[in-house]
PDB file of C-alpha atoms and ligand atoms in Angstrom:
ATOM      1  CA  MET A   1     -35.085 -29.992  -5.657  1.00 72.00           C
ATOM      2  CA  ALA A   2     -31.668 -31.449  -3.799  1.00 84.00           C
ATOM      3  CA  LYS A   3     -30.182 -30.749  -7.414  1.00 85.00           C
ATOM      4  CA  LEU A   4     -31.109 -27.255  -7.492  1.00 83.00           C
ATOM      5  CA  ALA A   5     -29.834 -26.806  -3.770  1.00 84.00           C
ATOM      6  CA  PHE A   6     -26.940 -28.577  -4.385  1.00 80.00           C
ATOM      7  CA  ALA A   7     -26.099 -26.183  -7.448  1.00 83.00           C
ATOM      8  CA  SER A   8     -26.703 -23.277  -5.672  1.00 84.00           C
ATOM      9  CA  PHE A   9     -24.659 -24.522  -2.692  1.00 76.00           C
ATOM     10  CA  LEU A  10     -21.936 -24.850  -5.845  1.00 78.00           C
ATOM     11  CA  LEU A  11     -22.180 -21.267  -6.668  1.00 81.00           C
ATOM     12  CA  TRP A  12     -22.146 -19.933  -3.587  1.00 78.00           C
ATOM     13  CA  ALA A  13     -18.772 -22.164  -2.557  1.00 77.00           C
ATOM     14  CA  LEU A  14     -17.384 -20.857  -5.901  1.00 77.00           C
ATOM     15  CA  THR A  15     -18.229 -17.299  -5.525  1.00 79.00           C
ATOM     16  CA  VAL A  16     -16.463 -17.376  -1.856  1.00 74.00           C
ATOM     17  CA  ALA A  17     -13.578 -19.231  -3.176  1.00 77.00           C
ATOM     18  CA  ALA A  18     -13.166 -16.498  -5.971  1.00 76.00           C
ATOM     19  CA  GLY A  19     -13.523 -13.810  -3.767  1.00 74.00           C
ATOM     20  CA  ALA A  20     -11.046 -15.412  -1.194  1.00 75.00           C
ATOM     21  CA  PHE A  21      -8.619 -16.274  -4.335  1.00 75.00           C
ATOM     22  CA  PHE A  22      -8.388 -12.373  -5.287  1.00 74.00           C
ATOM     23  CA  TYR A  23      -8.412 -11.158  -1.582  1.00 72.00           C
ATOM     24  CA  ILE A  24      -5.306 -12.924  -1.056  1.00 77.00           C
ATOM     25  CA  ASN A  25      -3.605 -13.055  -4.502  1.00 76.00           C
ATOM     26  CA  GLY A  26      -4.840  -9.715  -6.432  1.00 78.00           C
ATOM     27  CA  VAL A  27      -4.881  -9.347 -10.276  1.00 82.00           C
ATOM     28  CA  THR A  28      -1.329 -10.165 -11.244  1.00 90.00           C
ATOM     29  CA  ARG A  29       0.939 -11.522 -13.862  1.00 92.00           C
ATOM     30  CA  THR A  30       5.157 -11.822 -13.528  1.00 93.00           C
ATOM     31  CA  GLY A  31       6.824  -9.055 -15.354  1.00 92.00           C
ATOM     32  CA  LEU A  32      10.003  -9.522 -17.593  1.00 92.00           C
ATOM     33  CA  ASP A  33      11.908  -7.754 -14.860  1.00 93.00           C
ATOM     34  CA  GLY A  34      10.502 -10.777 -12.173  1.00 95.00           C
ATOM     35  CA  ARG A  35       8.767  -8.563 -10.325  1.00 97.00           C
ATOM     36  CA  LYS A  36       4.477  -9.169  -9.773  1.00 96.00           C
ATOM     37  CA  VAL A  37       2.865  -6.563 -12.334  1.00 97.00           C
ATOM     38  CA  ILE A  38      -0.450  -5.497 -10.615  1.00 97.00           C
ATOM     39  CA  LEU A  39      -2.850  -5.296 -13.142  1.00 97.00           C
ATOM     40  CA  LEU A  40      -4.564  -1.742 -12.695  1.00 96.00           C
ATOM     41  CA  SER A  41      -6.857   0.654 -14.920  1.00 95.00           C
ATOM     42  CA  GLU A  42      -5.102   3.803 -15.998  1.00 95.00           C
ATOM     43  CA  SER A  43      -7.054   5.900 -13.337  1.00 94.00           C
ATOM     44  CA  GLU A  44      -6.518   3.190 -10.425  1.00 94.00           C
ATOM     45  CA  ARG A  45      -2.835   3.667 -11.807  1.00 95.00           C
ATOM     46  CA  ASP A  46      -3.238   7.403 -11.741  1.00 94.00           C
ATOM     47  CA  GLN A  47      -4.619   7.336  -8.420  1.00 92.00           C
ATOM     48  CA  VAL A  48      -1.725   4.556  -6.532  1.00 94.00           C
ATOM     49  CA  GLN A  49       0.860   6.708  -8.320  1.00 95.00           C
ATOM     50  CA  ALA A  50      -0.391   9.854  -6.802  1.00 95.00           C
ATOM     51  CA  ASP A  51      -0.275   8.265  -3.383  1.00 94.00           C
ATOM     52  CA  MET A  52       3.350   7.489  -3.968  1.00 96.00           C
ATOM     53  CA  ARG A  53       4.952  10.911  -5.066  1.00 97.00           C
ATOM     54  CA  LYS A  54       2.999  12.176  -2.198  1.00 96.00           C
ATOM     55  CA  LEU A  55       4.808   9.618  -0.016  1.00 97.00           C
ATOM     56  CA  LEU A  56       7.981  10.636  -2.016  1.00 98.00           C
ATOM     57  CA  GLN A  57       7.226  14.550  -1.052  1.00 98.00           C
ATOM     58  CA  THR A  58       6.329  13.548   2.470  1.00 98.00           C
ATOM     59  CA  VAL A  59       9.396  11.832   3.137  1.00 98.00           C
ATOM     60  CA  ALA A  60      11.506  14.853   1.427  1.00 98.00           C
ATOM     61  CA  GLU A  61       9.804  17.140   3.649  1.00 98.00           C
ATOM     62  CA  ILE A  62      10.329  15.003   6.908  1.00 98.00           C
ATOM     63  CA  THR A  63      13.712  14.645   6.443  1.00 98.00           C
ATOM     64  CA  ALA A  64      14.240  18.505   5.957  1.00 98.00           C
ATOM     65  CA  ALA A  65      12.216  18.800   8.987  1.00 98.00           C
ATOM     66  CA  LEU A  66      14.697  16.401  10.831  1.00 98.00           C
ATOM     67  CA  GLY A  67      17.785  18.656   9.654  1.00 96.00           C
ATOM     68  CA  ARG A  68      16.539  22.057  11.312  1.00 97.00           C
ATOM     69  CA  PRO A  69      15.466  19.831  13.710  1.00 96.00           C
ATOM     70  CA  ASP A  70      11.422  20.831  13.880  1.00 98.00           C
ATOM     71  CA  ALA A  71       9.871  18.316  15.659  1.00 98.00           C
ATOM     72  CA  PRO A  72       6.283  19.221  15.568  1.00 98.00           C
ATOM     73  CA  ALA A  73       6.666  19.427  11.959  1.00 98.00           C
ATOM     74  CA  VAL A  74       7.791  15.311  11.674  1.00 98.00           C
ATOM     75  CA  ALA A  75       4.866  14.566  13.864  1.00 98.00           C
ATOM     76  CA  ARG A  76       2.715  16.797  11.803  1.00 98.00           C
ATOM     77  CA  LEU A  77       3.827  15.336   7.908  1.00 98.00           C
ATOM     78  CA  ALA A  78       4.429  11.649   9.353  1.00 98.00           C
ATOM     79  CA  SER A  79       0.651  11.764  10.411  1.00 97.00           C
ATOM     80  CA  ASN A  80      -0.514  13.095   7.186  1.00 96.00           C
ATOM     81  CA  VAL A  81       0.501   9.780   5.941  1.00 97.00           C
ATOM     82  CA  GLY A  82      -0.541   7.345   8.849  1.00 96.00           C
ATOM     83  CA  ALA A  83      -3.011   4.955   8.827  1.00 94.00           C
ATOM     84  CA  GLN A  84      -5.762   7.482   8.431  1.00 90.00           C
ATOM     85  CA  ALA A  85      -4.498   8.749   5.201  1.00 84.00           C
ATOM     86  CA  ALA A  86      -4.736   4.814   3.737  1.00 80.00           C
ATOM     87  CA  SER A  87      -6.855   4.969   0.643  1.00 67.00           C
ATOM     88  CA  LEU A  88      -9.395   2.065   1.362  1.00 68.00           C
ATOM     89  CA  GLU A  89     -12.221   3.746  -0.257  1.00 73.00           C
ATOM     90  CA  ASN A  90     -12.198   2.272  -3.770  1.00 85.00           C
ATOM     91  CA  PRO A  91     -13.150  -1.626  -3.075  1.00 87.00           C
ATOM     92  CA  ALA A  92     -12.531  -2.547  -6.611  1.00 89.00           C
ATOM     93  CA  LEU A  93      -9.134  -1.180  -6.703  1.00 91.00           C
ATOM     94  CA  LEU A  94      -8.104  -3.005  -3.291  1.00 90.00           C
ATOM     95  CA  ALA A  95      -9.372  -6.792  -5.052  1.00 90.00           C
ATOM     96  CA  LYS A  96      -6.687  -6.341  -7.429  1.00 93.00           C
ATOM     97  CA  LEU A  97      -3.963  -5.628  -4.951  1.00 94.00           C
ATOM     98  CA  PRO A  98      -2.414  -9.035  -3.029  1.00 95.00           C
ATOM     99  CA  LEU A  99      -2.487  -9.367   0.609  1.00 94.00           C
ATOM    100  CA  ASP A 100       1.219  -8.795   0.987  1.00 95.00           C
ATOM    101  CA  PHE A 101       0.981  -5.338  -0.927  1.00 95.00           C
ATOM    102  CA  LYS A 102      -2.036  -4.319   1.192  1.00 94.00           C
ATOM    103  CA  GLN A 103      -0.020  -5.705   4.239  1.00 95.00           C
ATOM    104  CA  ALA A 104       3.123  -3.723   3.511  1.00 96.00           C
ATOM    105  CA  GLY A 105       0.971  -0.893   2.429  1.00 95.00           C
ATOM    106  CA  MET A 106      -0.875  -0.884   6.026  1.00 95.00           C
ATOM    107  CA  ASN A 107       2.622  -1.752   7.805  1.00 96.00           C
ATOM    108  CA  MET A 108       4.195   1.528   6.023  1.00 97.00           C
ATOM    109  CA  HIS A 109       1.392   3.718   7.465  1.00 97.00           C
ATOM    110  CA  ALA A 110       1.142   2.241  11.167  1.00 97.00           C
ATOM    111  CA  GLY A 111       4.904   3.222  10.732  1.00 98.00           C
ATOM    112  CA  PHE A 112       4.525   6.760  10.017  1.00 98.00           C
ATOM    113  CA  ASP A 113       2.026   6.933  12.812  1.00 98.00           C
ATOM    114  CA  GLN A 114       4.832   5.610  15.182  1.00 98.00           C
ATOM    115  CA  LEU A 115       6.935   8.448  13.691  1.00 98.00           C
ATOM    116  CA  ALA A 116       5.215  11.066  14.382  1.00 98.00           C
ATOM    117  CA  ALA A 117       4.337   9.614  17.886  1.00 98.00           C
ATOM    118  CA  ALA A 118       7.963   9.546  18.686  1.00 98.00           C
ATOM    119  CA  ALA A 119       8.111  12.815  17.299  1.00 98.00           C
ATOM    120  CA  ARG A 120       5.559  14.307  19.861  1.00 98.00           C
ATOM    121  CA  GLY A 121       7.108  12.121  22.564  1.00 98.00           C
ATOM    122  CA  GLY A 122      10.318  14.464  22.352  1.00 97.00           C
ATOM    123  CA  ALA A 123      12.633  11.362  20.534  1.00 98.00           C
ATOM    124  CA  SER A 124      15.950  12.933  19.627  1.00 97.00           C
ATOM    125  CA  PRO A 125      16.479  13.866  16.004  1.00 96.00           C
ATOM    126  CA  THR A 126      19.100  10.826  15.130  1.00 96.00           C
ATOM    127  CA  ARG A 127      16.471   8.331  16.741  1.00 98.00           C
ATOM    128  CA  LEU A 128      13.717   9.879  14.412  1.00 98.00           C
ATOM    129  CA  THR A 129      16.066  10.071  11.231  1.00 98.00           C
ATOM    130  CA  GLY A 130      16.753   6.164  12.052  1.00 98.00           C
ATOM    131  CA  MET A 131      12.769   5.180  12.238  1.00 98.00           C
ATOM    132  CA  LEU A 132      12.303   7.217   8.987  1.00 98.00           C
ATOM    133  CA  GLY A 133      15.282   5.117   7.541  1.00 98.00           C
ATOM    134  CA  GLU A 134      13.164   1.969   8.501  1.00 98.00           C
ATOM    135  CA  GLN A 135      10.367   3.540   6.662  1.00 98.00           C
ATOM    136  CA  LEU A 136      12.472   3.658   3.446  1.00 98.00           C
ATOM    137  CA  ALA A 137      13.423   0.333   3.380  1.00 98.00           C
ATOM    138  CA  GLY A 138      10.070  -0.609   3.592  1.00 97.00           C
ATOM    139  CA  CYS A 139       9.361   1.708   0.572  1.00 98.00           C
ATOM    140  CA  ALA A 140      12.111   0.035  -1.021  1.00 98.00           C
ATOM    141  CA  ALA A 141      11.281  -3.572  -0.290  1.00 97.00           C
ATOM    142  CA  CYS A 142       7.557  -3.504  -2.129  1.00 97.00           C
ATOM    143  CA  HIS A 143       9.265  -1.340  -4.855  1.00 98.00           C
ATOM    144  CA  GLU A 144      11.562  -4.557  -5.391  1.00 97.00           C
ATOM    145  CA  VAL A 145       8.563  -6.810  -5.670  1.00 97.00           C
ATOM    146  CA  TYR A 146       5.639  -4.986  -7.372  1.00 97.00           C
ATOM    147  CA  ARG A 147       5.209  -2.836 -10.191  1.00 97.00           C
ATOM    148  CA  PHE A 148       1.997  -2.039 -11.780  1.00 96.00           C
ATOM    149  CA  GLY A 149       1.025  -2.586 -15.468  1.00 93.00           C
ATOM    150  CA  ASN A 150      -2.182  -2.970 -17.576  1.00 82.00           C
TER     151      ASN A 150
HETATM  152  C1  HEC B 201       2.837  -1.827  -0.576  1.00 54.40           C
HETATM  153  C2  HEC B 201       4.018  -1.495  -1.549  1.00 54.40           C
HETATM  154  C3  HEC B 201       4.523  -0.292  -1.509  1.00 54.40           C
HETATM  155  C4  HEC B 201       5.117   0.846  -0.600  1.00 54.40           C
HETATM  156  C5  HEC B 201       4.978   0.343   1.081  1.00 54.40           C
HETATM  157  C6  HEC B 201       5.364   2.061  -1.471  1.00 54.40           C
HETATM  158  N1  HEC B 201       5.424   1.432  -2.252  1.00 54.40           N
HETATM  159 FE1  HEC B 201       6.009   3.506  -4.031  1.00 54.40          FE
HETATM  160  N2  HEC B 201       5.409   2.402  -5.473  1.00 54.40           N
HETATM  161  C7  HEC B 201       4.717   0.809  -5.401  1.00 54.40           C
HETATM  162  C8  HEC B 201       4.589   0.351  -6.999  1.00 54.40           C
HETATM  163  C9  HEC B 201       4.515  -0.922  -7.207  1.00 54.40           C
HETATM  164  C10 HEC B 201       5.099   1.037  -7.648  1.00 54.40           C
HETATM  165  C11 HEC B 201       4.917   1.252  -9.025  1.00 54.40           C
HETATM  166  C12 HEC B 201       6.738   0.953  -9.828  1.00 54.40           C
HETATM  167  C13 HEC B 201       6.653   0.584 -10.977  1.00 54.40           C
HETATM  168  O1  HEC B 201       5.610   0.326 -11.507  1.00 54.40           O
HETATM  169  O2  HEC B 201       7.830   0.338 -11.370  1.00 54.40           O
HETATM  170  C14 HEC B 201       5.444   2.205  -6.703  1.00 54.40           C
HETATM  171  C15 HEC B 201       5.744   4.105  -7.535  1.00 54.40           C
HETATM  172  C16 HEC B 201       6.357   4.956  -6.578  1.00 54.40           C
HETATM  173  C17 HEC B 201       6.793   5.952  -7.018  1.00 54.40           C
HETATM  174  C18 HEC B 201       6.809   6.538  -8.646  1.00 54.40           C
HETATM  175  C19 HEC B 201       5.447   7.069  -8.581  1.00 54.40           C
HETATM  176  C20 HEC B 201       5.057   7.466 -10.122  1.00 54.40           C
HETATM  177  O3  HEC B 201       4.409   8.426 -10.606  1.00 54.40           O
HETATM  178  O4  HEC B 201       5.424   7.094 -11.303  1.00 54.40           O
HETATM  179  C21 HEC B 201       7.318   6.579  -5.812  1.00 54.40           C
HETATM  180  C22 HEC B 201       7.816   8.004  -5.715  1.00 54.40           C
HETATM  181  C23 HEC B 201       6.983   5.644  -4.791  1.00 54.40           C
HETATM  182  N3  HEC B 201       6.346   4.802  -5.205  1.00 54.40           N
HETATM  183  C24 HEC B 201       7.153   6.485  -3.771  1.00 54.40           C
HETATM  184  C25 HEC B 201       7.241   5.692  -2.653  1.00 54.40           C
HETATM  185  C26 HEC B 201       7.705   5.880  -1.385  1.00 54.40           C
HETATM  186  C27 HEC B 201       8.297   7.619  -0.580  1.00 54.40           C
HETATM  187  C28 HEC B 201       7.248   5.139  -0.207  1.00 54.40           C
HETATM  188  C29 HEC B 201       7.722   5.010   1.162  1.00 54.40           C
HETATM  189  C30 HEC B 201       7.325   5.852   1.979  1.00 54.40           C
HETATM  190  C31 HEC B 201       6.751   3.659  -1.401  1.00 54.40           C
HETATM  191  N4  HEC B 201       6.516   4.422  -2.546  1.00 54.40           N
HETATM  192  C32 HEC B 201       5.667   2.955  -0.689  1.00 54.40           C
HETATM  193  C33 HEC B 201       4.568   0.365  -4.140  1.00 54.40           C
HETATM  194  C34 HEC B 201       4.985   0.753  -2.983  1.00 54.40           C
END
């Protein structure tokens, strides 16, 4: 009986440890270019890459809105890619993403919410452009470290 209890404890502990391992590390290998390759299925990769293209499209539209300047459009566009837009609905995909990656993604979405709030709050186009620049630095920093693969 004690053996069985110990075996089930061990199984539980291993499951928790494996869960924690994937939560922190995701599923990755190191690529030839030194970046971490996050291993995704083809459809998961399609999904995240489509999200990425939407981000690029949005920063293009925000930049154009800043050039007019049109603060209400900046606010609307930025909140479209804010925290509410974070794609958290796929647990299998989330498990494959390293914790650092998830945090960088959440910071980026929060940064767009801050940009939207600043645009609504009457911040100058110069200030808003500076904030957008910080957002783009966040995009570049993540691309520097990670890539997708399968
Ligand atoms: C948390 C990490 C992370 C952040 C933040 C991030 N990206 Fe990405 N993005 C990636 C990864 C990883 C790839 C795949 C790169 C590769 O495989 O070489 C990618 C790919 C892309 C692609 C190519 C999509 C395709 O169809 O191939 C675009 C465009 C892109 N990102 C735009 C952006 C923009 C714009 C931002 C900021 C507003 C951003 N990304 C922020 C991780 C991130």
